[in-house]
Amino acid sequence: MSTTSHDFTRSMMSAIPSLRAFAISLTGHADRADDLVQDTIMRAWAHAGSFQAGTNMKAWLFTILRNLFTSEYRKRRREVEDVDGEYANTLASPAEQEGHVSFNDLREALAKLPDDQREAVLLVGASGFSYEEAAEICGCAVGTIKSRVNRGRARLSLLMFGEPAQP
Amino acid sequence: MTDDHNEVQDNAAGRPVATDPRTDALIGNKLRAYFDKLLEEPVPDRILELLEQLAAKENQGKPGSEP
């Protein structure tokens, strides 16, 4: 039995929870997120030959998912009215208060960000990618990602806490 | 692409958007808590089943073939 047996799929498996969290954050719907994750897995499998063993599987899968979302899923955009609760109800565990700002407040604020700022904030601020990795995933310059993260964070601050804080 | 042109004129008044480090840290904590919450969600059966099919397929040959 080869030692590489199962390695590709196993490597995908370990990235699924964060891939799915990213998909839920992007789409705002658990069901839609799962369609997106499933399509990402199928595309990754079909293009397994282009994945270089030893490189970052998680970043590779995020790139595929992000491209699928951009090209297809964004057409079926979230509707504004969905922001109030439908999404939260699709989660297995109920949304809870997280300090002064609730889980739902952050989710609603994220939904109001422009798409490019949302994905940048989610990749760098939530998923733990570096600016360089996020730039790679989004196919843009590192400076562009930094700018989007800064503007996205400032807008989140404005949406959740009112006035932006003074410098 | 407007990113390079309007990055400091993003609020309604056109003034630079600035946050202090405390607010940034707070936003960062909220984002990570939000993401961690989503990470706790169980992976649905249909995705686990798909991965199991692919793992079985991979065991028989190379990935990339039809599942």
Short mmCIF file of C-alpha atoms in Angstrom, two decimals:
data_model
loop_
_atom_site.label_atom_id
_atom_site.label_comp_id
_atom_site.label_asym_id
_atom_site.label_seq_id
_atom_site.Cartn_x
_atom_site.Cartn_y
_atom_site.Cartn_z
CA MET A 1 0.00 0.00 0.00
CA SER A 2 1.42 3.32 -1.06
CA THR A 3 1.96 5.89 1.66
CA THR A 4 0.27 8.48 -0.57
CA SER A 5 -2.98 6.55 -0.56
CA HIS A 6 -5.84 8.77 0.63
CA ASP A 7 -3.48 11.70 1.04
CA PHE A 8 -5.24 14.03 -1.35
CA THR A 9 -8.71 13.40 0.03
CA ARG A 10 -7.48 13.36 3.61
CA SER A 11 -5.79 16.67 3.07
CA MET A 12 -9.04 18.07 1.66
CA MET A 13 -10.98 16.73 4.64
CA SER A 14 -8.87 18.60 7.14
CA ALA A 15 -9.61 21.88 5.36
CA ILE A 16 -13.38 21.36 5.09
CA PRO A 17 -14.49 23.02 8.38
CA SER A 18 -12.71 26.29 7.59
CA LEU A 19 -13.68 26.09 3.92
CA ARG A 20 -17.29 25.70 4.96
CA ALA A 21 -17.08 28.53 7.47
CA PHE A 22 -15.75 30.77 4.70
CA ALA A 23 -18.56 29.64 2.38
CA ILE A 24 -21.24 30.34 5.00
CA SER A 25 -19.76 33.78 5.64
CA LEU A 26 -19.71 34.56 1.92
CA THR A 27 -23.15 33.29 0.98
CA GLY A 28 -25.07 33.91 4.18
CA HIS A 29 -26.83 30.55 3.71
CA ALA A 30 -25.71 27.20 5.10
CA ASP A 31 -27.43 25.28 2.28
CA ARG A 32 -25.93 27.45 -0.43
CA ALA A 33 -22.57 27.22 1.32
CA ASP A 34 -22.74 23.43 1.24
CA ASP A 35 -23.50 23.46 -2.51
CA LEU A 36 -20.47 25.67 -2.93
CA VAL A 37 -18.25 23.40 -0.79
CA GLN A 38 -19.46 20.34 -2.68
CA ASP A 39 -18.72 21.97 -6.05
CA THR A 40 -15.31 23.02 -4.75
CA ILE A 41 -14.49 19.46 -3.71
CA MET A 42 -15.52 18.14 -7.14
CA ARG A 43 -13.50 20.75 -8.96
CA ALA A 44 -10.47 20.12 -6.74
CA TRP A 45 -10.76 16.40 -7.41
CA ALA A 46 -11.01 16.97 -11.16
CA HIS A 47 -7.94 19.20 -11.07
CA ALA A 48 -5.97 17.18 -8.54
CA GLY A 49 -3.12 16.94 -11.03
CA SER A 50 -2.54 20.67 -10.81
CA PHE A 51 -2.17 20.60 -7.02
CA GLN A 52 1.43 20.38 -5.91
CA ALA A 53 1.86 18.05 -2.97
CA GLY A 54 3.33 19.78 0.04
CA THR A 55 1.84 23.17 -0.83
CA ASN A 56 -1.04 24.79 1.01
CA MET A 57 -4.16 22.69 0.36
CA LYS A 58 -6.33 25.03 2.39
CA ALA A 59 -5.32 28.08 0.34
CA TRP A 60 -5.77 26.10 -2.89
CA LEU A 61 -9.32 25.06 -1.90
CA PHE A 62 -10.18 28.59 -0.79
CA THR A 63 -9.02 29.86 -4.20
CA ILE A 64 -11.27 27.38 -6.01
CA LEU A 65 -14.24 28.18 -3.78
CA ARG A 66 -13.73 31.91 -4.07
CA ASN A 67 -13.55 31.67 -7.89
CA LEU A 68 -16.69 29.52 -8.04
CA PHE A 69 -18.50 31.97 -5.80
CA THR A 70 -17.39 34.96 -7.85
CA SER A 71 -18.33 33.44 -11.19
CA GLU A 72 -21.55 31.64 -10.33
CA TYR A 73 -22.94 32.08 -6.87
CA ARG A 74 -22.77 35.82 -6.76
CA LYS A 75 -25.41 35.87 -9.50
CA ARG A 76 -27.81 34.41 -6.98
CA ARG A 77 -27.07 37.16 -4.55
CA ARG A 78 -28.28 37.15 -1.03
CA GLU A 79 -31.42 39.22 -0.71
CA VAL A 80 -31.40 41.97 1.85
CA GLU A 81 -34.38 40.55 3.71
CA ASP A 82 -32.51 37.28 4.26
CA VAL A 83 -30.22 39.09 6.63
CA ASP A 84 -32.76 38.92 9.43
CA GLY A 85 -32.68 35.45 10.78
CA GLU A 86 -33.18 33.00 7.96
CA TYR A 87 -29.49 32.24 7.88
CA ALA A 88 -29.17 31.97 11.64
CA ASN A 89 -32.01 29.48 11.65
CA THR A 90 -30.14 27.19 9.27
CA LEU A 91 -27.28 26.73 11.71
CA ALA A 92 -27.24 23.77 14.02
CA SER A 93 -26.27 25.75 17.07
CA PRO A 94 -28.22 28.91 17.87
CA ALA A 95 -26.62 32.29 17.54
CA GLU A 96 -25.61 33.71 20.88
CA GLN A 97 -24.65 37.02 22.34
CA GLU A 98 -20.92 37.58 22.09
CA GLY A 99 -20.10 40.37 24.47
CA HIS A 100 -21.60 43.73 23.59
CA VAL A 101 -22.05 42.97 19.94
CA SER A 102 -24.07 39.92 19.03
CA PHE A 103 -23.18 37.31 16.48
CA ASN A 104 -26.08 38.55 14.39
CA ASP A 105 -24.90 42.16 14.51
CA LEU A 106 -21.56 41.13 13.04
CA ARG A 107 -23.24 38.94 10.43
CA GLU A 108 -25.52 41.78 9.37
CA ALA A 109 -22.61 44.21 9.24
CA LEU A 110 -20.61 41.76 7.11
CA ALA A 111 -23.57 41.43 4.75
CA LYS A 112 -23.50 45.19 4.17
CA LEU A 113 -19.85 45.26 3.09
CA PRO A 114 -18.97 45.37 -0.60
CA ASP A 115 -18.08 41.86 -1.83
CA ASP A 116 -14.38 42.60 -2.23
CA GLN A 117 -14.05 44.02 1.28
CA ARG A 118 -16.06 41.17 2.82
CA GLU A 119 -13.89 38.46 1.31
CA ALA A 120 -10.69 40.30 2.26
CA VAL A 121 -11.84 40.79 5.87
CA LEU A 122 -12.93 37.16 6.12
CA LEU A 123 -9.69 35.78 4.68
CA VAL A 124 -7.32 37.90 6.74
CA GLY A 125 -9.35 38.82 9.82
CA ALA A 126 -11.25 35.58 10.35
CA SER A 127 -9.63 32.69 8.46
CA GLY A 128 -6.09 33.59 9.50
CA PHE A 129 -4.49 33.92 6.06
CA SER A 130 -1.60 36.33 5.57
CA TYR A 131 -2.06 39.35 3.32
CA GLU A 132 0.13 37.57 0.77
CA GLU A 133 -1.97 34.39 0.84
CA ALA A 134 -5.21 36.38 0.62
CA ALA A 135 -3.83 38.30 -2.38
CA GLU A 136 -2.98 34.98 -4.03
CA ILE A 137 -6.47 33.62 -3.33
CA CYS A 138 -8.18 36.73 -4.73
CA GLY A 139 -5.78 37.16 -7.63
CA CYS A 140 -4.86 40.73 -6.77
CA ALA A 141 -1.96 42.75 -5.37
CA VAL A 142 -1.03 42.59 -1.68
CA GLY A 143 -1.57 46.36 -1.41
CA THR A 144 -5.09 45.95 -2.76
CA ILE A 145 -5.88 43.34 -0.11
CA LYS A 146 -4.47 45.54 2.65
CA SER A 147 -6.59 48.44 1.43
CA ARG A 148 -9.73 46.28 1.29
CA VAL A 149 -9.11 44.85 4.77
CA ASN A 150 -8.57 48.34 6.21
CA ARG A 151 -11.65 49.78 4.59
CA GLY A 152 -13.72 46.71 5.45
CA ARG A 153 -12.67 46.86 9.10
CA ALA A 154 -13.38 50.59 9.26
CA ARG A 155 -16.80 50.04 7.76
CA LEU A 156 -17.56 47.19 10.17
CA SER A 157 -16.57 49.47 13.02
CA LEU A 158 -18.89 52.17 11.71
CA LEU A 159 -21.77 49.72 11.28
CA MET A 160 -21.39 48.06 14.67
CA PHE A 161 -20.21 50.89 16.90
CA GLY A 162 -21.56 53.98 15.18
CA GLU A 163 -18.99 56.66 14.49
CA PRO A 164 -15.57 55.45 13.40
CA ALA A 165 -13.08 55.86 16.18
CA GLN A 166 -10.85 58.91 16.05
CA PRO A 167 -7.16 58.39 15.22
CA MET B 1 -10.47 49.07 -10.09
CA THR B 2 -10.98 51.88 -7.64
CA ASP B 3 -8.95 50.46 -4.77
CA ASP B 4 -5.90 52.53 -5.44
CA HIS B 5 -7.79 55.78 -5.68
CA ASN B 6 -10.37 56.02 -2.95
CA GLU B 7 -8.98 54.01 -0.09
CA VAL B 8 -8.82 56.95 2.27
CA GLN B 9 -12.06 58.60 1.15
CA ASP B 10 -14.50 55.93 1.98
CA ASN B 11 -16.89 57.45 4.46
CA ALA B 12 -19.82 59.67 3.66
CA ALA B 13 -17.93 62.89 4.36
CA GLY B 14 -15.02 61.86 2.17
CA ARG B 15 -12.66 62.15 5.10
CA PRO B 16 -10.10 59.48 5.84
CA VAL B 17 -11.54 56.49 7.65
CA ALA B 18 -9.53 55.77 10.74
CA THR B 19 -9.98 53.38 13.58
CA ASP B 20 -8.01 53.21 16.75
CA PRO B 21 -6.09 50.08 17.72
CA ARG B 22 -8.65 49.17 20.39
CA THR B 23 -11.49 49.19 17.88
CA ASP B 24 -9.40 47.17 15.43
CA ALA B 25 -8.66 44.63 18.14
CA LEU B 26 -12.34 44.46 19.06
CA ILE B 27 -13.37 43.91 15.44
CA GLY B 28 -10.64 41.30 15.10
CA ASN B 29 -11.86 39.44 18.18
CA LYS B 30 -15.46 39.53 16.96
CA LEU B 31 -14.47 38.21 13.54
CA ARG B 32 -12.47 35.34 14.99
CA ALA B 33 -15.25 34.47 17.44
CA TYR B 34 -17.73 34.51 14.56
CA PHE B 35 -15.51 32.27 12.45
CA ASP B 36 -14.79 29.90 15.36
CA LYS B 37 -18.51 29.57 15.87
CA LEU B 38 -18.94 28.52 12.25
CA LEU B 39 -16.03 26.08 12.59
CA GLU B 40 -17.94 24.28 15.33
CA GLU B 41 -20.78 23.53 12.93
CA PRO B 42 -20.94 19.83 12.08
CA VAL B 43 -20.00 19.02 8.48
CA PRO B 44 -23.18 17.77 6.76
CA ASP B 45 -23.51 14.10 5.84
CA ARG B 46 -23.70 14.77 2.11
CA ILE B 47 -20.23 16.31 2.16
CA LEU B 48 -18.78 13.57 4.36
CA GLU B 49 -20.26 10.94 2.05
CA LEU B 50 -18.79 12.63 -1.01
CA LEU B 51 -15.36 12.70 0.63
CA GLU B 52 -15.66 9.03 1.58
CA GLN B 53 -16.48 8.16 -2.04
CA LEU B 54 -13.47 10.11 -3.24
CA ALA B 55 -11.21 8.54 -0.61
CA ALA B 56 -12.30 5.08 -1.78
CA LYS B 57 -11.68 6.11 -5.37
CA GLU B 58 -8.28 7.51 -4.47
CA ASN B 59 -7.41 4.26 -2.76
CA GLN B 60 -7.94 2.49 -6.09
CA GLY B 61 -6.01 4.94 -8.19
CA LYS B 62 -5.19 8.54 -8.69
CA PRO B 63 -7.44 11.43 -7.79
CA GLY B 64 -8.96 13.20 -10.74
CA SER B 65 -10.92 10.27 -12.11
CA GLU B 66 -14.71 10.36 -12.04
CA PRO B 67 -16.05 9.53 -8.58
#
